[in-house]
Tab-separated table of C-alpha atoms and ligand atoms in Angstrom:
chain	number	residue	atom	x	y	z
A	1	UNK	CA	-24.636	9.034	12.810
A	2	UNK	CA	-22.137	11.366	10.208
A	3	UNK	CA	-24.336	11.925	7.237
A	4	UNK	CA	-20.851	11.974	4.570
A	5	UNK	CA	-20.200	11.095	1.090
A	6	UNK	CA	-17.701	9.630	-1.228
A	7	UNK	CA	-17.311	7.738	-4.676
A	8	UNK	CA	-18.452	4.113	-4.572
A	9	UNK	CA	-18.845	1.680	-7.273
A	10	UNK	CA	-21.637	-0.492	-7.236
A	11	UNK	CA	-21.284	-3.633	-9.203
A	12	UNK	CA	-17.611	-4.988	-9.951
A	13	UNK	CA	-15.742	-3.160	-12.733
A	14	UNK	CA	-18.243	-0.219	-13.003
A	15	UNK	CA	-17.680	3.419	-13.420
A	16	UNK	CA	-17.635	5.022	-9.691
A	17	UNK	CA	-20.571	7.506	-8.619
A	18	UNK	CA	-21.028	9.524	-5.969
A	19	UNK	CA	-22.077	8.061	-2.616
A	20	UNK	CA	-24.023	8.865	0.102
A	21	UNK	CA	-23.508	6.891	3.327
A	22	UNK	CA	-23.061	7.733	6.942
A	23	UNK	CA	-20.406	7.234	9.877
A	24	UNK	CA	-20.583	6.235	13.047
A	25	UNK	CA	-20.917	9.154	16.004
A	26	UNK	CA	-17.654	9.993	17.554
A	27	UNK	CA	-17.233	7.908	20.464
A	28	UNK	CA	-14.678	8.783	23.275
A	29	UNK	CA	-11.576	6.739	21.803
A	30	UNK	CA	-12.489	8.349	18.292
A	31	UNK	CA	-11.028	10.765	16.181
A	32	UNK	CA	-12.492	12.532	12.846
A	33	UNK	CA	-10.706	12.808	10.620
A	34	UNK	CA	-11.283	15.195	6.978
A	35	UNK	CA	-9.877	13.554	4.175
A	36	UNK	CA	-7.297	15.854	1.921
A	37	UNK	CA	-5.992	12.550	0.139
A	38	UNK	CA	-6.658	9.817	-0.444
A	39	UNK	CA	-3.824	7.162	-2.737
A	40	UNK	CA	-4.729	4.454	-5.140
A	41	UNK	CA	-3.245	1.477	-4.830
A	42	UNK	CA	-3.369	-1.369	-7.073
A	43	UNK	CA	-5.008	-3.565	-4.368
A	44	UNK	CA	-8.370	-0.852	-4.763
A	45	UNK	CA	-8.338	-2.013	-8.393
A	46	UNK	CA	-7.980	-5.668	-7.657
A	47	UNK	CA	-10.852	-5.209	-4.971
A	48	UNK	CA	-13.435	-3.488	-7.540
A	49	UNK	CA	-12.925	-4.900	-10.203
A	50	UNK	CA	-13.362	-8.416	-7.841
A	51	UNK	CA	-9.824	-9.912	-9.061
A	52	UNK	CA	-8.940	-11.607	-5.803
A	53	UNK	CA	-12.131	-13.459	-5.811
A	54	UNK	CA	-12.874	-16.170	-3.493
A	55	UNK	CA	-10.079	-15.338	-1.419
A	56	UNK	CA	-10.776	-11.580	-0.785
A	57	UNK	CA	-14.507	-11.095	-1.588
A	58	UNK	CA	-15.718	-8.031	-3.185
A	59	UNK	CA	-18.718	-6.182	-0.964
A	60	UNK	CA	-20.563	-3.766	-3.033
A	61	UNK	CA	-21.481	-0.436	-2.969
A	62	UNK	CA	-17.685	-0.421	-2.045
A	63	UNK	CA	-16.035	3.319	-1.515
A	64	UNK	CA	-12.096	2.071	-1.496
A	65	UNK	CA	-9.279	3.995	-0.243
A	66	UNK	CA	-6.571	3.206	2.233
A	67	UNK	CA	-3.910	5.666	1.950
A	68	UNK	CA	-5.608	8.400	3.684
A	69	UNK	CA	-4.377	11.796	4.825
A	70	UNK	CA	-6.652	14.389	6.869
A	71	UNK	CA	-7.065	16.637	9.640
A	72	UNK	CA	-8.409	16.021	12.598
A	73	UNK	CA	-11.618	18.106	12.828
A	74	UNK	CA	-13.246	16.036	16.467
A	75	UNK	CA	-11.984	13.998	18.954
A	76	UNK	CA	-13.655	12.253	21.715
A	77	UNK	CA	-13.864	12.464	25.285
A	78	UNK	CA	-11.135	10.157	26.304
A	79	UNK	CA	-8.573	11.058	23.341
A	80	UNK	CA	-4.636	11.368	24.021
A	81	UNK	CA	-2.846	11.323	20.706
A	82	UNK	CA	-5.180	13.592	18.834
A	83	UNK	CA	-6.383	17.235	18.940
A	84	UNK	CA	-8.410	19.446	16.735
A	85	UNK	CA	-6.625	20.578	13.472
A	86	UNK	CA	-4.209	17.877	13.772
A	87	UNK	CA	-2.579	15.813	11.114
A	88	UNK	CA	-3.070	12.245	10.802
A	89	UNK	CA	-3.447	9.256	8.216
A	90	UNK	CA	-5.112	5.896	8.076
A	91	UNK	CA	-3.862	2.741	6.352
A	92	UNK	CA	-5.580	-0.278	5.694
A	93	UNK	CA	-6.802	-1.725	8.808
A	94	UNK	CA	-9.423	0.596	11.066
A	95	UNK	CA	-9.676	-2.215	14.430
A	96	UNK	CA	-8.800	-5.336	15.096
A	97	UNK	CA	-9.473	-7.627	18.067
A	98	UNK	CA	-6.718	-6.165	20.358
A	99	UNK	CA	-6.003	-9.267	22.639
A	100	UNK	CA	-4.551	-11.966	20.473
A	101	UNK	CA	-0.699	-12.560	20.139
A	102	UNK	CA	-0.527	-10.899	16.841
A	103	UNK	CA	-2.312	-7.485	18.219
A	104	UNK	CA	-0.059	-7.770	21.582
A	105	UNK	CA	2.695	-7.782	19.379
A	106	UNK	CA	1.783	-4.836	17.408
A	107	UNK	CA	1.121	-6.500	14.377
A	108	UNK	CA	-2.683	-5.940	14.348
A	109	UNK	CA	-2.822	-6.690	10.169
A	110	UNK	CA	-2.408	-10.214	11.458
A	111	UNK	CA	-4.850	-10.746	14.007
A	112	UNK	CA	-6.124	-14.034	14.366
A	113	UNK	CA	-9.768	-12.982	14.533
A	114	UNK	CA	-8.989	-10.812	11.340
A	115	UNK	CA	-8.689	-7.073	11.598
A	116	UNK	CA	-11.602	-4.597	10.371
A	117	UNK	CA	-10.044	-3.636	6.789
A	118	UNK	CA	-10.662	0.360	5.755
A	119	UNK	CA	-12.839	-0.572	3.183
A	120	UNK	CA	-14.698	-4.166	1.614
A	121	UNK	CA	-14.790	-5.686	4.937
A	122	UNK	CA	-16.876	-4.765	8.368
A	123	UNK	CA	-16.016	-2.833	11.851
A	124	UNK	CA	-15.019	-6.111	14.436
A	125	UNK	CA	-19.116	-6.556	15.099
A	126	UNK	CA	-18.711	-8.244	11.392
A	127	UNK	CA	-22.049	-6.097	10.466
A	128	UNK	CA	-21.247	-2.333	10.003
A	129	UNK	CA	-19.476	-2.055	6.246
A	130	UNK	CA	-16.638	0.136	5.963
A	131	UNK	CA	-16.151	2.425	3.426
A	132	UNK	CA	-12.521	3.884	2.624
A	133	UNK	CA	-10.910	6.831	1.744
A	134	UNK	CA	-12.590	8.042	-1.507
A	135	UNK	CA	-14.748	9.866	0.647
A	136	UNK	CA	-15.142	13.130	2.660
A	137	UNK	CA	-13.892	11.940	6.412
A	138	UNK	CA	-13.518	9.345	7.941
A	139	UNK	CA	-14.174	7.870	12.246
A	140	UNK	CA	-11.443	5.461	13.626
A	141	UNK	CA	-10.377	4.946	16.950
A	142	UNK	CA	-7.193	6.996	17.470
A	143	UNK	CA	-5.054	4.013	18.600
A	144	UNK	CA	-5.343	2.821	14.693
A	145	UNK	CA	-4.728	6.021	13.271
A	146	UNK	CA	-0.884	7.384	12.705
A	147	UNK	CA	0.565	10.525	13.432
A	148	UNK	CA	1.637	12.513	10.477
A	149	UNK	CA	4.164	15.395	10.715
A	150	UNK	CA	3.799	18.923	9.318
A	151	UNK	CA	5.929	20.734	7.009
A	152	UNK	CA	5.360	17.588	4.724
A	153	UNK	CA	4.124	17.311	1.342
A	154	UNK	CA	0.517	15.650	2.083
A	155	UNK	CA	-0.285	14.567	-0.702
A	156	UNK	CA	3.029	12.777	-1.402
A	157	UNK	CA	2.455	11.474	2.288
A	158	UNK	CA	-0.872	9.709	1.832
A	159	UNK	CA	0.385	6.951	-0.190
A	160	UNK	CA	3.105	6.100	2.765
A	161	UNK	CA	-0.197	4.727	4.498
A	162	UNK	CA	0.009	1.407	2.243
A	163	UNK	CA	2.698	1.334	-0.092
A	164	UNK	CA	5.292	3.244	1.719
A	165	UNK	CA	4.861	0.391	4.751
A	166	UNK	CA	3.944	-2.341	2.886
A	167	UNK	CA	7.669	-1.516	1.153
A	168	UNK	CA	9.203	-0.780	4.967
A	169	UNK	CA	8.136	-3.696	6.910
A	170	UNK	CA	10.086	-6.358	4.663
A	171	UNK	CA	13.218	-4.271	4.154
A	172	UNK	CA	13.358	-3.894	7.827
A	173	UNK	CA	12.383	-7.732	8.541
A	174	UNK	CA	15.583	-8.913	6.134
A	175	UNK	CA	17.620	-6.224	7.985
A	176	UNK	CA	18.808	-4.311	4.509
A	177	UNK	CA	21.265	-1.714	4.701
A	178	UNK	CA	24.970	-0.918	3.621
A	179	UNK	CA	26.617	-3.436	1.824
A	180	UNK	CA	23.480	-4.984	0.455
A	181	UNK	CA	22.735	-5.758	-2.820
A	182	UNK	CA	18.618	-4.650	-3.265
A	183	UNK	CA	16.380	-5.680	-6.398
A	184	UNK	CA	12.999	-4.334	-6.276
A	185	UNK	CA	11.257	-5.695	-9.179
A	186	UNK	CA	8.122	-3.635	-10.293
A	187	UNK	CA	8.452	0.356	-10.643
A	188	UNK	CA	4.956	1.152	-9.326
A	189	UNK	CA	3.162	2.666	-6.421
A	190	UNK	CA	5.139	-0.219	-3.883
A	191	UNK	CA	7.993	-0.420	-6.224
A	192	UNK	CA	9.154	3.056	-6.418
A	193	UNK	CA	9.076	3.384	-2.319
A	194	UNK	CA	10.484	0.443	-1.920
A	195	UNK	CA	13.725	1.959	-4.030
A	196	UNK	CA	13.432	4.922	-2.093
A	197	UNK	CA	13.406	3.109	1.364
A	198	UNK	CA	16.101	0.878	0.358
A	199	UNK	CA	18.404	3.091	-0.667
A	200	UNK	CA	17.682	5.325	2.302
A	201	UNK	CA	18.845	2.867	4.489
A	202	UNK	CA	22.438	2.667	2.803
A	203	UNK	CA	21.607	-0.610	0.490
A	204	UNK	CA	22.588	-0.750	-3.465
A	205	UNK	CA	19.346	-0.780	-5.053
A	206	UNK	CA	18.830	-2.254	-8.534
A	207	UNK	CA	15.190	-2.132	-10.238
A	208	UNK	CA	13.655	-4.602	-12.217
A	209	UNK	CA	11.288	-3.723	-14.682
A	210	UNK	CA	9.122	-4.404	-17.755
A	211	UNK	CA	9.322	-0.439	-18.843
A	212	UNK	CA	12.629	0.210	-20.035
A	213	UNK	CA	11.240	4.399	-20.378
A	214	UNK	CA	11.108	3.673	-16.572
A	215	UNK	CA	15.281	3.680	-16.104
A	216	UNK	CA	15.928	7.325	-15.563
A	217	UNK	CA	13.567	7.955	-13.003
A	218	UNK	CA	14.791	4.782	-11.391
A	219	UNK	CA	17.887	6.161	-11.118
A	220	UNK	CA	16.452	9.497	-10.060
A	221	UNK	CA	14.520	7.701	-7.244
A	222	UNK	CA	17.454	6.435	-5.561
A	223	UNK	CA	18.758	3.424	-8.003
A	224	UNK	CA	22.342	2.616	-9.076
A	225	UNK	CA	21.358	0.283	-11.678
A	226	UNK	CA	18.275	-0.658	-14.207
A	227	UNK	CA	17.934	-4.168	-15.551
A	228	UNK	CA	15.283	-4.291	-18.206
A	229	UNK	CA	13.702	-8.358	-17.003
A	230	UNK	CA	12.464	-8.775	-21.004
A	231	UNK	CA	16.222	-8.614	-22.200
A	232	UNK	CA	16.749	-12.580	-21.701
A	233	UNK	CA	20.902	-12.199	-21.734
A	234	UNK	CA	20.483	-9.469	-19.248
A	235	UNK	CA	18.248	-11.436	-16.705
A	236	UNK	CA	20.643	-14.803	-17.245
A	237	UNK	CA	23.877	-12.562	-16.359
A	238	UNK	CA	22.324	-11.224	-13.186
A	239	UNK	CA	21.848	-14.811	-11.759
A	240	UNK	CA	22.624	-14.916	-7.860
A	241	UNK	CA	23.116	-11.476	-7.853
A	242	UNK	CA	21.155	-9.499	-5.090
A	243	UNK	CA	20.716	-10.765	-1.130
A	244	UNK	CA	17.444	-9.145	-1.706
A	245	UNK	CA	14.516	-9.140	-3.947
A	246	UNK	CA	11.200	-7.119	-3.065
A	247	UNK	CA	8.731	-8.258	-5.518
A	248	UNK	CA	5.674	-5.618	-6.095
A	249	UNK	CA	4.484	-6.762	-9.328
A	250	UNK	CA	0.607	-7.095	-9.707
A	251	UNK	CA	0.290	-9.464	-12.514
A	252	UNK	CA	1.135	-12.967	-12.842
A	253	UNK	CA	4.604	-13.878	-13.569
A	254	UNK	CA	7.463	-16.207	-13.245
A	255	UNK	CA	8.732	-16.727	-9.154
A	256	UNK	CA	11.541	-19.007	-10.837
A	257	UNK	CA	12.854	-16.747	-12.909
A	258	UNK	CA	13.370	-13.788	-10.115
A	259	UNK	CA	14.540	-16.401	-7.776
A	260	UNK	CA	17.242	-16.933	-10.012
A	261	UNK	CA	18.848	-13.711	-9.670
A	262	UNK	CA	18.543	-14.118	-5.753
A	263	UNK	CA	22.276	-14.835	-4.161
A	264	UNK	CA	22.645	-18.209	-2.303
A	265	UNK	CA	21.741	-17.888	1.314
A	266	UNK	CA	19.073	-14.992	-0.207
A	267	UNK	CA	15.546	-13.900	-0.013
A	268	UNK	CA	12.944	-12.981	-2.466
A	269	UNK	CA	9.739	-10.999	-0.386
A	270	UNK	CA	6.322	-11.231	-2.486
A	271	UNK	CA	4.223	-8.185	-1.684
A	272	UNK	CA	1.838	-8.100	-5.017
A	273	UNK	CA	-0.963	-9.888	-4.647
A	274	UNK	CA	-1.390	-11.027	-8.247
A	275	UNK	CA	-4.737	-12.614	-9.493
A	276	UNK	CA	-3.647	-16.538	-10.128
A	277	UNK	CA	-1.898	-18.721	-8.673
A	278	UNK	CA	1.826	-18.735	-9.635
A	279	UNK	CA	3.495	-21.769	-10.078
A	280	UNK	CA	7.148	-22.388	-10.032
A	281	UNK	CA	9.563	-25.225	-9.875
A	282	UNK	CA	11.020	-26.324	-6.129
A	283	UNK	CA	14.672	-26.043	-7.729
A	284	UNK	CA	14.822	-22.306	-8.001
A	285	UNK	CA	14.297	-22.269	-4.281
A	286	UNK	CA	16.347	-25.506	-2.971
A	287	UNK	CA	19.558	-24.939	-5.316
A	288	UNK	CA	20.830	-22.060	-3.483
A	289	UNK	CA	19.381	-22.198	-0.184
A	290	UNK	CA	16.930	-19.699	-0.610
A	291	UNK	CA	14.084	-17.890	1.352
A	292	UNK	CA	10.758	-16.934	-0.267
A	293	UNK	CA	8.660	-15.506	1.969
A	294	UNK	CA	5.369	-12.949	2.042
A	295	UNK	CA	4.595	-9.862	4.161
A	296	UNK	CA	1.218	-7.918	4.123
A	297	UNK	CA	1.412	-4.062	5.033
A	298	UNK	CA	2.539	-3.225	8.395
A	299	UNK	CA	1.190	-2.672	12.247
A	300	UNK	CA	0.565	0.253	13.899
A	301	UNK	CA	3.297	1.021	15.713
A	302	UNK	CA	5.777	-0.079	12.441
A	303	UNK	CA	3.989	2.243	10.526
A	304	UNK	CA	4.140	4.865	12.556
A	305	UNK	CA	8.046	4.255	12.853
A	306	UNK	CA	7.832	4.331	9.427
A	307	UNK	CA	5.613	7.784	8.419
A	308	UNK	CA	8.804	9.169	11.137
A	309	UNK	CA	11.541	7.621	8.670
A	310	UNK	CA	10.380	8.805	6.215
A	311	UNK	CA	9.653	12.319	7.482
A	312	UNK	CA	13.698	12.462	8.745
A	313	UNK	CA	14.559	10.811	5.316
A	314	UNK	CA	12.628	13.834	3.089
A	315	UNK	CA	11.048	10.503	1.769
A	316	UNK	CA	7.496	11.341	0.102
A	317	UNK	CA	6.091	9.386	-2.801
A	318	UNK	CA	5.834	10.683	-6.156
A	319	UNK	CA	2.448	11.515	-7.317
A	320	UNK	CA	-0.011	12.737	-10.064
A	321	UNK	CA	-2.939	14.529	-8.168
A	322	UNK	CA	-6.543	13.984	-9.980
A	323	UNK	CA	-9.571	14.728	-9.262
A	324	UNK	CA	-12.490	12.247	-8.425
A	325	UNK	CA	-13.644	12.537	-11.626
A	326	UNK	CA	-10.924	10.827	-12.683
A	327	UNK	CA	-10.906	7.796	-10.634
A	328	UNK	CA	-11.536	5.384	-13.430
A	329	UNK	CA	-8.810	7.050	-15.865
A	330	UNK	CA	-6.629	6.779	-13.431
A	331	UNK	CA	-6.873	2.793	-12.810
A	332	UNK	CA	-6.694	2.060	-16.525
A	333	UNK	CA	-3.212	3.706	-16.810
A	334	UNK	CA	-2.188	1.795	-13.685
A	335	UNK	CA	-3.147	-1.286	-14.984
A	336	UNK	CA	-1.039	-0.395	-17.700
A	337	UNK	CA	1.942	0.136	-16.076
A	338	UNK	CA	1.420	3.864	-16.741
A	339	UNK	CA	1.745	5.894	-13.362
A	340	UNK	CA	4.370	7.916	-12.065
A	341	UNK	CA	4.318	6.618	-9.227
A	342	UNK	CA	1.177	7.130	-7.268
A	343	UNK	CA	-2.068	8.628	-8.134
A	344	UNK	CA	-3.637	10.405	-5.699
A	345	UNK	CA	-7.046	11.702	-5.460
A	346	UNK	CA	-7.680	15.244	-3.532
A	347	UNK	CA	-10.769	14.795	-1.599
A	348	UNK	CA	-10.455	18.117	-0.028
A	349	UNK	CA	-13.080	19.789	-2.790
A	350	UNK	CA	-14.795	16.832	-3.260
B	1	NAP	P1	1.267	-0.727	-9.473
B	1	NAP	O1	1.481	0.689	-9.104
B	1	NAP	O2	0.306	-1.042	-10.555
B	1	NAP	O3	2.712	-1.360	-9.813
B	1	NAP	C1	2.868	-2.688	-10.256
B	1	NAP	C2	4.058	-2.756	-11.203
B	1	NAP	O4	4.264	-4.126	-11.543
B	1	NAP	C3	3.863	-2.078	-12.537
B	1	NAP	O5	4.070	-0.693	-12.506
B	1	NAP	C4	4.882	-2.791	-13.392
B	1	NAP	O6	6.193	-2.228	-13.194
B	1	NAP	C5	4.918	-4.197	-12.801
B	1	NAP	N1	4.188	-5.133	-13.661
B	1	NAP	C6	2.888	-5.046	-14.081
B	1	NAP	N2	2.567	-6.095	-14.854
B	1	NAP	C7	3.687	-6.885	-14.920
B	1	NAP	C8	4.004	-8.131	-15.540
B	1	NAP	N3	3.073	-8.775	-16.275
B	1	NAP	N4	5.252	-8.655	-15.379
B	1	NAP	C9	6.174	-8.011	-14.649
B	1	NAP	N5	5.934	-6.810	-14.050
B	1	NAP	C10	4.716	-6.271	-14.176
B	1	NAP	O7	0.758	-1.557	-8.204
B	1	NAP	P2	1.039	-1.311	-6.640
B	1	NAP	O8	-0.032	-0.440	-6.084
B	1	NAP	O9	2.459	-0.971	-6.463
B	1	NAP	O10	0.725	-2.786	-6.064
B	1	NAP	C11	1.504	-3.888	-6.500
B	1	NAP	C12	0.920	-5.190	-5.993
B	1	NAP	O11	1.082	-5.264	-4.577
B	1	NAP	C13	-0.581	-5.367	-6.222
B	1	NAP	O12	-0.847	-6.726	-6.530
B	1	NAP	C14	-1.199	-5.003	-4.884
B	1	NAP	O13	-2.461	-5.573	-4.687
B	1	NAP	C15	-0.173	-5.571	-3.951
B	1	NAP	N6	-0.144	-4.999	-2.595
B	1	NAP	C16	0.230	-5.822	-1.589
B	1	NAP	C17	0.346	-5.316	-0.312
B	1	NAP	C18	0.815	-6.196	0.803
B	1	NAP	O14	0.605	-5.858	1.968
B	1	NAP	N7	1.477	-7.293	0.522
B	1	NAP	C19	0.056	-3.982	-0.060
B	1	NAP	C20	-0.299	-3.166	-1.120
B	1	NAP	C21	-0.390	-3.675	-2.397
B	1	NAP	P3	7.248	-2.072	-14.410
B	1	NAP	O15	6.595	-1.126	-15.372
B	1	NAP	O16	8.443	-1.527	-13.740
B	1	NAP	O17	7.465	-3.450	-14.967
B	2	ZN	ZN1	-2.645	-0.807	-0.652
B	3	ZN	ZN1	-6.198	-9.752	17.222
C-alpha cells in the first residue's frame, strides 16, 4: 500500500482536517498520478455537507475531489497511454464494470452495475473507499484516466474534469452550434463552461442569472446577451426564446418558469443536482412540444474528446487558486453564489 494524505472531513458539515490514508500498490494497468489541482465543484459541497441524502449517501471520513490534474510519477507493467512525468487528469468515476452496454458504449458513468465514483463510494469490490482529489496522488487504472495536453494552464484545466464535461456532453447530445439560440442558466463552475463551450461551437449564448454584477463577465466569457431571471417583465418577454437551455443551478427553483423561455420543438438539459424535489406543472412541457431531459458528466472517451476541444479552443476555466486551508471559505462563498468561476485548490505543496 501508498502511505498518502489529504483533507477529509469527518462528520457531515464539519471543518476539513488533514488525513492520513493509504492507496492501493500500483498494479500493471495503473498509473500514479501527483495531484497539482484539484477543482471544487458544488456536487463536493452537496456530498459533505450530506444534501443529496438518501439518494447519494454520504461515507465519512470522506476526502472529495474530482477535478483532478497531476503528473504521472509510476506506471505499471502493462501501461500504454502513460509514461513517467506525464500529464493527466481524473474526473469523477475511477472503474466501472467494463462489460455492460453502457461501458461498451463508452459511457462508463452509466454502468448498470454502477461505476466506482472518485470519492464517497468504493473501488468495483464495493469494500475499498475511495478518497478524491483533496489529497496528495492518486492510483487509477490508466484506461479511466484522460490525457491532458501541455502548454496548458493546469490549474484552469482541472476543473474541465467535471464541469467542463458535464457542460460538453449535453451541448454535443442536442447538436448546438451556429444558428442556435443557447441559454445557460446559472453563472457558476458548470455555468460559466457551459457559455464558453457553447459559444465555441458557433451558438448565440444568452446567460441566465440571479447576479446581475455577474453580466460583464458573462459577456466576457463568450455571451451576447444577459437576462437578469428576478426582473419578472424581462423573463415574460423572453418566452419561447432559446432552442436550448442548460440548466446548472444548484438550488431549488422553478422548471416551469425556465421551460417557458424554451422555443417550441426545444429542450431544457438539467445538470444541477439540487437538494429537493422540484415540482412543476405538465403544461410548461406539453404546450410547446418540449424536451426536458438530464445528463450526468461524461464517459471516457467524450471526455477525453472534450479536454482536446478545449485544448484547440484555448478553452480553460476561470479560477481563484486557494490553498487547503481554505477549503471551507471557499464552499461558503460558493454557496453564495460568490465564485469566479471555479475554485481550485493547489495540492502541489500540500
Ligand atoms: P456553482 O458553481 O455553485 O454554480 C451554481 C449557480 O447556480 C450559482 O453560481 C448561481 O448562479 C445559480 N444559483 C444558485 N442558487 C440559485 C437559485 N436559488 N436560483 C437560481 N439560480 C441559483 O455550482 P456548480 O459546481 O456549477 O454545480 C451546479 C450544480 O450541478 C450542482 O447542483 C452540482 O451538484 C451539479 N452537478 C451536476 C453534474 C452532472 O453530471 N449532472 C456534474 C457536476 C455538478 P447565478 O449567480 O448566475 O444565479
Ligand atoms: Zn462535479
Ligand atoms: Zn458497466
Amino acid at each position: 500500500m501508498i502511505e498518502t494524505n489529504g483533507y477529509a472531513i469527518h462528520e457531515a458539515g464539519t471543518d476539513f482536517k488533514s488525513f492520513n490514508f493509504e492507496r492501493r500498490d500500483v498494479g500493471p494497468h495503473d498509473i500514479l498520478i501527483e495531484i497539482l489541482y484539484a477543482g471544487i465543484c458544488h456536487s463536493d459541497i452537496h456530498q459533505a455537507r450530506a444534501e443529496w441524502e438518501p439518494i447519494i449517501p454520504s461515507v465519512f471520513p470522506m476526502v472529495p475531489g474530482h477535478e483532478i490534474v497531476g503528473r504521472v510519477s509510476r506506471v505499471g507493467a502493462n501501461v500504454t497511454k502513460f509514461k513517467d512525468g506525464d500529464l493527466a487528469g481524473i474526473g469523477c468515476f475511477v472503474d466501472s464494470c467494463r462489460d455492460c452496454p453502457a461501458c461498451e458504449g463508452g459511457i462508463e458513468q452509466y454502468c448498470i452495475k454502477g461505476s466506482a465514483q472518485t470519492y464517497n463510494s468504493t473501488e468495483m469490490d464495493r469494500v475499498t473507499p475511495t478518497y478524491g482529489g483533496y489529497s496528495k496522488n492518486y492510483v487509477v487504472d490508466e484506461k479511466y484516466a484522460l490525457k491532458v495536453q501541455e502548454g496548458q494552464d493546469l490549474k484552469g484545466v482541472a476543473p474541465l474534469l467535471c464541469a467542463g464535461i458535464t457542460t460538453y456532453s449535453p451541448l454535443r447530445r442536442w447538436k448546438v452550434g451556429p444558428g442556435q439560440k443557447v441559454a445557460v442558466a446559472g453563472l457558476g463552475g458548470l455555468g460559466h463552461m457551459g457559455v464558453k463551450i457553447a459559444a465555441a461551437m458557433g451558438a448565440e449564448v444568452t446567460v441566465l442569472s440571479t447576479s446581475p454584477t455577474k453580466e460583464k463577465d458573462a459577456r466576457a466569457l463568450g455571451a451576447t446577451s444577459f437576462l437578469n431571471v428576478r426582473d419578472e417583465e424581462a423573463v415574460k418577454a423572453a418566452r419561447g426564446r432559446f432552442d436550448l437551455l442548460l440548466d446548472t443551478i444548484s438550488a431549488v427553483h422553478d422548471y416551469g418558469a425556465y421551460l417557458n423561455m424554451v422555443t417550441l420543438n426545444g429542450v431544457m438539459v438539467v445538470v444541477g443536482m439540487p437538494t429537493e424535489s422540484v415540482p412543476f406543472h405538465a403544461a410548461s412541457l406539453i404546450g410547446g412540444n418540449k424536451v426536458l431531459a438530464g445528463s450526468l458528466i461524461g464517459g471516457i472517451p467524450e471526455t477525453q474528446e472534450m479536454l482536446d476541444f478545449c485544448a484547440e479552443h484555448n478553452i480553460t476555466s476561470d479560477v481563484e487558486v486557494i490553498d487547503p486551508s481554505r477549503i471551507a471559505e471557499a464552499y461558503d462563498r460558493t454557496v453564495k453564489a460568490d465564485v469566479r468561476y471555479r475554485f481550485v485548490i493547489d495540492m502541489k505543496n500540500a
